Amino acid sequence: MNELRHLMSPLDLSVEELNALMDTAEKIRSDPERYAHVCDGKILATCFYEPSTRTRLSFESAMLHMGGRTMGFASADSSSAAKGESVADTIRIISCFADICAMRHPKEGAPMVAAAHSTIPVINAGDGGHQHPTQTLTDLMTIRSLKGTLSGMTVGLCGDLKFGRTVHSLIQALLRYENVRFVMISPEELKLPGYIIEELKTKPNAGFAEITKLEEAMPMLDILYMTRVQRERFFNEEDYVRLKDFYILDKKKMRLAKEDMIVLHPLPRVNEIAVEVDQDPRAKYFEQVKYGMYIRMALILMLLRIEI
Ligand code: NCD
């Protein structure tokens, strides 16, 4: 019998598996017709206990583009969680109805609890301020497609590095490639959690610096990954208000960057990228969304063990 696989962290996949996933996603992108019915009869459940537009619809769109169907809920209020049902019980039920489940939850570790009680593959679609592996797959595929490689890059990560789960997953994933340098750009209060710093320190092939001024970092970067200040994870509104506009990427700052630097953002954007930057050919955050759908298609195929 095939072993049941889940995706909780990008490290659940080997570098070879990651590369194979990106290859499949590229094949789907270049010949979507060929994949239009590969999931006929399959059902994806999206269990979202926390708001989302992109991630949930990206999963649903991925399944629909392969002929499968989708079901689920988009907030904790519209599920039995509102009545006090545990994640463990909910996934036991979902396992009877669907073939695969994407779960987002405000509590760190909740999708892991689900995976432990599930008889279908569970994908972590974001757990609190912890991890967001499918955003990382999206980011890796975008970088590989636009830059041709994942090695030898100087990557600037800017904004809320403390609560930004996409940043945590992306660092862990990029650390497995050769010669990646990170420039962490954040206010003092929103620096990376200690456990990620410790991982960075153990990797001799990676360098990192922590700085506060975005202008200082701009000229060195090949990739600038902007993030939103995660309002929902703050303990008080005053701190959020004080920090929310700490960084605003605008045309003036873009003038300091290399001609071929690319700007990424997991979205949603609030104020951290001025709308005027959208016209800059280096702004790739909307293109990034498209890659997200293809890589989720490839992931669903992999976890459902559907081979073409
Ligand atoms: C991110 C998330 O949910 O962590 N969004 C997303 O999935 N595309 C980033 C964010 O919410 O700021």
Short mmCIF file of C-alpha atoms and ligand atoms in Angstrom, two decimals:
data_model
loop_
_atom_site.label_atom_id
_atom_site.label_comp_id
_atom_site.label_asym_id
_atom_site.label_seq_id
_atom_site.Cartn_x
_atom_site.Cartn_y
_atom_site.Cartn_z
CA MET A 1 0.00 0.00 0.00
CA ASN A 2 1.20 3.50 -0.79
CA GLU A 3 2.21 5.51 2.23
CA LEU A 4 -0.01 8.51 2.94
CA ARG A 5 1.87 11.81 2.48
CA HIS A 6 1.09 15.27 3.80
CA LEU A 7 2.76 18.65 3.29
CA MET A 8 3.37 20.55 6.52
CA SER A 9 6.66 22.30 5.80
CA PRO A 10 8.73 22.80 2.64
CA LEU A 11 11.33 20.53 4.23
CA ASP A 12 8.91 17.60 3.90
CA LEU A 13 10.03 17.52 0.28
CA SER A 14 13.58 16.69 -0.78
CA VAL A 15 15.32 19.08 -3.17
CA GLU A 16 14.88 16.45 -5.91
CA GLU A 17 11.15 16.24 -5.21
CA LEU A 18 10.89 20.02 -5.22
CA ASN A 19 12.62 20.19 -8.58
CA ALA A 20 10.37 17.45 -9.96
CA LEU A 21 7.30 19.36 -8.73
CA MET A 22 8.46 22.54 -10.44
CA ASP A 23 9.14 20.58 -13.63
CA THR A 24 5.62 19.16 -13.56
CA ALA A 25 4.18 22.61 -12.90
CA GLU A 26 6.08 23.94 -15.94
CA LYS A 27 4.71 21.12 -18.08
CA ILE A 28 1.18 21.91 -16.93
CA ARG A 29 1.74 25.59 -17.68
CA SER A 30 2.87 24.87 -21.22
CA ASP A 31 0.18 22.27 -22.00
CA PRO A 32 -2.83 22.71 -19.67
CA GLU A 33 -5.15 20.76 -22.02
CA ARG A 34 -3.25 17.58 -21.33
CA TYR A 35 -4.08 17.87 -17.62
CA ALA A 36 -7.70 19.00 -17.95
CA HIS A 37 -9.17 15.65 -16.80
CA VAL A 38 -6.45 14.03 -14.72
CA CYS A 39 -8.44 14.58 -11.49
CA ASP A 40 -11.88 13.63 -12.82
CA GLY A 41 -13.89 12.22 -9.91
CA LYS A 42 -11.52 13.55 -7.22
CA ILE A 43 -12.58 15.98 -4.51
CA LEU A 44 -10.48 18.62 -2.76
CA ALA A 45 -11.69 19.96 0.59
CA THR A 46 -10.55 23.45 1.57
CA CYS A 47 -10.86 23.89 5.35
CA PHE A 48 -10.01 27.51 6.08
CA TYR A 49 -10.33 28.65 9.69
CA GLU A 50 -8.70 31.96 8.79
CA PRO A 51 -9.41 34.45 5.96
CA SER A 52 -7.84 33.93 2.56
CA THR A 53 -8.53 34.91 -1.00
CA ARG A 54 -5.56 33.78 -3.00
CA THR A 55 -4.53 30.58 -1.32
CA ARG A 56 -8.02 29.06 -1.06
CA LEU A 57 -9.08 30.06 -4.55
CA SER A 58 -5.71 29.04 -5.95
CA PHE A 59 -6.21 25.52 -4.54
CA GLU A 60 -9.77 25.39 -5.83
CA SER A 61 -8.77 26.69 -9.23
CA ALA A 62 -5.93 24.14 -9.36
CA MET A 63 -8.36 21.26 -8.74
CA LEU A 64 -11.02 22.60 -11.11
CA HIS A 65 -8.45 22.99 -13.90
CA MET A 66 -7.71 19.26 -13.59
CA GLY A 67 -11.35 18.17 -13.76
CA GLY A 68 -11.79 17.59 -10.01
CA ARG A 69 -14.33 19.18 -7.70
CA THR A 70 -14.04 21.15 -4.49
CA MET A 71 -15.92 21.65 -1.24
CA GLY A 72 -15.17 23.28 2.09
CA PHE A 73 -15.55 26.29 4.33
CA ALA A 74 -13.94 29.72 4.29
CA SER A 75 -14.11 30.69 7.96
CA ALA A 76 -14.21 29.06 11.39
CA ASP A 77 -17.69 30.60 11.96
CA SER A 78 -19.14 28.64 9.08
CA SER A 79 -17.82 25.28 10.31
CA SER A 80 -18.52 23.15 13.38
CA ALA A 81 -15.48 24.76 15.00
CA ALA A 82 -18.02 27.40 16.06
CA LYS A 83 -19.76 24.62 18.05
CA GLY A 84 -16.48 23.53 19.61
CA GLU A 85 -15.51 20.63 17.35
CA SER A 86 -11.81 19.76 17.41
CA VAL A 87 -9.61 19.79 14.30
CA ALA A 88 -8.97 16.08 14.88
CA ASP A 89 -12.69 15.28 14.67
CA THR A 90 -13.27 17.59 11.71
CA ILE A 91 -10.57 15.92 9.63
CA ARG A 92 -11.95 12.46 10.45
CA ILE A 93 -15.23 13.64 8.92
CA ILE A 94 -13.59 15.36 5.93
CA SER A 95 -11.62 12.15 5.27
CA CYS A 96 -14.98 10.43 4.55
CA PHE A 97 -16.00 13.05 2.00
CA ALA A 98 -12.89 14.13 0.11
CA ASP A 99 -9.67 12.75 -1.40
CA ILE A 100 -7.33 15.54 -0.28
CA CYS A 101 -7.57 18.52 2.08
CA ALA A 102 -5.92 21.96 2.22
CA MET A 103 -6.17 23.46 5.70
CA ARG A 104 -5.44 26.95 7.02
CA HIS A 105 -5.63 27.64 10.75
CA PRO A 106 -4.70 30.55 13.05
CA LYS A 107 -3.06 28.14 15.53
CA GLU A 108 0.47 26.99 14.84
CA GLY A 109 0.52 23.21 14.44
CA ALA A 110 -3.22 22.70 13.81
CA PRO A 111 -2.71 21.17 10.34
CA MET A 112 -0.18 18.75 11.90
CA VAL A 113 -2.84 17.60 14.35
CA ALA A 114 -5.19 17.14 11.41
CA ALA A 115 -2.59 15.14 9.48
CA ALA A 116 -2.12 12.81 12.46
CA HIS A 117 -5.83 11.91 12.39
CA SER A 118 -6.41 11.93 8.65
CA THR A 119 -6.75 9.13 6.14
CA ILE A 120 -6.31 11.56 3.20
CA PRO A 121 -3.35 13.85 2.37
CA VAL A 122 -3.44 17.14 4.30
CA ILE A 123 -1.71 20.27 3.01
CA ASN A 124 -0.80 23.04 5.41
CA ALA A 125 -2.17 26.19 3.76
CA GLY A 126 -0.78 28.42 6.53
CA ASP A 127 -0.69 27.81 10.29
CA GLY A 128 -0.57 30.97 12.41
CA GLY A 129 2.80 32.70 12.26
CA HIS A 130 4.60 29.41 11.60
CA GLN A 131 4.74 27.99 8.05
CA HIS A 132 3.16 28.37 4.62
CA PRO A 133 4.76 25.70 2.42
CA THR A 134 2.63 26.14 -0.70
CA GLN A 135 3.42 29.85 -0.81
CA THR A 136 7.06 28.81 -0.71
CA LEU A 137 6.57 26.41 -3.61
CA THR A 138 5.01 29.35 -5.45
CA ASP A 139 7.94 31.61 -4.58
CA LEU A 140 10.55 29.03 -5.59
CA MET A 141 8.86 28.38 -8.90
CA THR A 142 8.59 32.11 -9.60
CA ILE A 143 12.27 32.67 -8.81
CA ARG A 144 13.40 29.66 -10.84
CA SER A 145 11.29 30.68 -13.83
CA LEU A 146 12.28 34.34 -13.79
CA LYS A 147 15.91 34.01 -12.71
CA GLY A 148 16.71 30.58 -14.13
CA THR A 149 18.19 29.30 -10.84
CA LEU A 150 17.69 29.17 -7.09
CA SER A 151 21.37 29.33 -6.23
CA GLY A 152 23.76 32.22 -5.85
CA MET A 153 21.11 34.85 -5.09
CA THR A 154 21.05 37.77 -2.70
CA VAL A 155 17.55 37.80 -1.29
CA GLY A 156 16.15 40.75 0.69
CA LEU A 157 13.26 39.89 3.00
CA CYS A 158 11.50 43.03 4.14
CA GLY A 159 8.74 43.81 6.64
CA ASP A 160 7.20 41.57 9.27
CA LEU A 161 9.80 38.83 9.59
CA LYS A 162 8.55 37.86 13.04
CA PHE A 163 4.99 36.85 12.20
CA GLY A 164 5.32 36.44 8.44
CA ARG A 165 5.00 32.70 7.95
CA THR A 166 5.80 32.89 4.23
CA VAL A 167 9.25 34.26 5.10
CA HIS A 168 9.96 31.44 7.56
CA SER A 169 9.13 28.76 5.02
CA LEU A 170 11.00 30.51 2.21
CA ILE A 171 14.22 30.85 4.23
CA GLN A 172 14.17 27.18 5.21
CA ALA A 173 13.64 26.15 1.61
CA LEU A 174 16.30 28.45 0.11
CA LEU A 175 18.87 27.37 2.68
CA ARG A 176 19.13 24.07 0.80
CA TYR A 177 20.48 25.77 -2.33
CA GLU A 178 24.08 26.83 -2.92
CA ASN A 179 25.43 30.19 -1.97
CA VAL A 180 22.29 32.09 -1.02
CA ARG A 181 22.75 35.35 0.88
CA PHE A 182 19.92 36.85 2.90
CA VAL A 183 19.44 40.47 3.89
CA MET A 184 16.78 40.66 6.61
CA ILE A 185 15.19 44.10 6.60
CA SER A 186 12.86 44.78 9.51
CA PRO A 187 12.24 47.05 12.46
CA GLU A 188 13.70 45.78 15.74
CA GLU A 189 10.31 44.52 16.97
CA LEU A 190 9.63 42.45 13.86
CA LYS A 191 12.93 40.59 13.51
CA LEU A 192 13.05 36.91 12.61
CA PRO A 193 12.26 34.41 15.38
CA GLY A 194 15.31 32.94 17.13
CA TYR A 195 14.78 29.41 15.81
CA ILE A 196 15.15 30.60 12.19
CA ILE A 197 18.28 32.62 13.06
CA GLU A 198 19.76 29.49 14.65
CA GLU A 199 19.09 27.50 11.47
CA LEU A 200 20.74 30.23 9.41
CA LYS A 201 23.82 30.11 11.60
CA THR A 202 24.27 26.38 11.07
CA LYS A 203 24.43 26.68 7.27
CA PRO A 204 27.96 27.48 6.06
CA ASN A 205 26.76 27.92 2.45
CA ALA A 206 24.49 30.86 3.38
CA GLY A 207 25.28 34.34 4.62
CA PHE A 208 22.92 36.73 6.31
CA ALA A 209 22.74 40.27 7.61
CA GLU A 210 20.03 42.01 9.63
CA ILE A 211 19.44 45.68 8.83
CA THR A 212 16.74 48.30 9.35
CA LYS A 213 17.03 50.57 6.31
CA LEU A 214 15.57 49.32 3.05
CA GLU A 215 17.51 51.94 1.04
CA GLU A 216 20.80 50.43 2.24
CA ALA A 217 19.86 46.98 1.05
CA MET A 218 18.41 47.88 -2.34
CA PRO A 219 21.61 48.00 -4.46
CA MET A 220 22.77 44.51 -3.39
CA LEU A 221 19.58 42.56 -4.04
CA ASP A 222 18.65 40.12 -6.80
CA ILE A 223 15.26 39.52 -5.20
CA LEU A 224 13.25 41.76 -2.90
CA TYR A 225 10.53 39.89 -1.03
CA MET A 226 8.15 42.39 0.55
CA THR A 227 5.67 41.40 3.26
CA ARG A 228 2.66 42.89 5.00
CA VAL A 229 2.74 43.69 8.72
CA GLN A 230 0.55 40.89 10.11
CA ARG A 231 -2.08 42.89 11.96
CA GLU A 232 -4.02 39.82 13.15
CA ARG A 233 -1.01 38.49 15.10
CA PHE A 234 -0.38 41.65 17.14
CA PHE A 235 -1.33 41.77 20.78
CA ASN A 236 -2.30 45.43 20.62
CA GLU A 237 -3.47 47.76 17.88
CA GLU A 238 -1.10 50.59 18.93
CA ASP A 239 1.97 48.53 18.05
CA TYR A 240 0.46 47.65 14.71
CA VAL A 241 -0.35 51.28 13.90
CA ARG A 242 3.19 52.32 14.83
CA LEU A 243 4.82 49.69 12.62
CA LYS A 244 2.43 49.23 9.71
CA ASP A 245 3.96 51.86 7.41
CA PHE A 246 7.57 51.34 8.47
CA TYR A 247 8.47 50.35 4.90
CA ILE A 248 6.93 51.67 1.74
CA LEU A 249 8.58 50.61 -1.47
CA ASP A 250 8.15 53.40 -4.00
CA LYS A 251 9.61 54.52 -7.34
CA LYS A 252 12.36 56.46 -5.60
CA LYS A 253 13.64 53.39 -3.75
CA MET A 254 13.32 51.27 -6.90
CA ARG A 255 15.86 53.60 -8.56
CA LEU A 256 18.48 52.24 -6.14
CA ALA A 257 17.94 48.65 -7.26
CA LYS A 258 19.65 46.55 -9.93
CA GLU A 259 18.05 46.56 -13.39
CA ASP A 260 17.25 42.87 -13.11
CA MET A 261 16.18 42.72 -9.48
CA ILE A 262 12.67 41.29 -9.07
CA VAL A 263 10.09 42.32 -6.48
CA LEU A 264 7.93 39.55 -5.00
CA HIS A 265 5.15 39.69 -2.40
CA PRO A 266 2.89 36.84 -1.22
CA LEU A 267 -0.01 39.33 -1.20
CA PRO A 268 -2.32 40.79 0.06
CA ARG A 269 -0.50 44.11 -0.16
CA VAL A 270 -1.55 46.89 2.18
CA ASN A 271 0.71 49.99 2.01
CA GLU A 272 4.15 48.40 1.82
CA ILE A 273 4.37 48.67 -1.99
CA ALA A 274 3.14 51.92 -3.50
CA VAL A 275 0.76 51.34 -6.41
CA GLU A 276 3.14 53.33 -8.66
CA VAL A 277 5.62 50.41 -8.45
CA ASP A 278 3.14 48.08 -10.19
CA GLN A 279 4.13 49.57 -13.57
CA ASP A 280 7.82 48.79 -13.03
CA PRO A 281 8.81 45.73 -15.13
CA ARG A 282 10.66 44.40 -12.08
CA ALA A 283 7.39 44.13 -10.10
CA LYS A 284 6.48 40.44 -10.41
CA TYR A 285 4.00 39.93 -7.57
CA PHE A 286 0.94 39.54 -9.77
CA GLU A 287 2.73 37.12 -12.08
CA GLN A 288 3.73 35.17 -8.95
CA VAL A 289 0.05 34.32 -8.30
CA LYS A 290 -0.19 32.41 -11.60
CA TYR A 291 2.78 30.22 -10.69
CA GLY A 292 0.97 29.43 -7.44
CA MET A 293 -1.87 27.74 -9.25
CA TYR A 294 0.40 25.57 -11.42
CA ILE A 295 2.57 24.43 -8.55
CA ARG A 296 -0.55 23.54 -6.50
CA MET A 297 -1.78 21.47 -9.45
CA ALA A 298 1.54 19.62 -9.46
CA LEU A 299 1.37 19.13 -5.67
CA ILE A 300 -2.17 17.73 -5.76
CA LEU A 301 -1.09 15.23 -8.44
CA MET A 302 1.92 14.22 -6.38
CA LEU A 303 0.02 13.71 -3.13
CA LEU A 304 -2.81 11.86 -4.90
CA ARG A 305 -0.13 9.78 -6.64
CA ILE A 306 -1.57 10.48 -10.07
CA GLU A 307 1.06 9.96 -12.73
CA ILE A 308 0.77 11.26 -16.26
C1 NCD B 1 0.19 35.22 3.04
C2 NCD B 1 -0.29 34.43 4.24
O1 NCD B 1 -1.47 34.07 4.31
O2 NCD B 1 0.54 34.17 5.08
N1 NCD B 1 -0.79 35.31 2.04
C3 NCD B 1 -0.95 34.30 1.14
O3 NCD B 1 -1.17 33.16 1.46
N2 NCD B 1 -0.77 34.58 -0.14
C4 NCD B 1 0.76 36.54 3.40
C5 NCD B 1 -0.08 37.48 4.21
O4 NCD B 1 -1.21 37.19 4.57
O5 NCD B 1 0.44 38.55 4.47
#
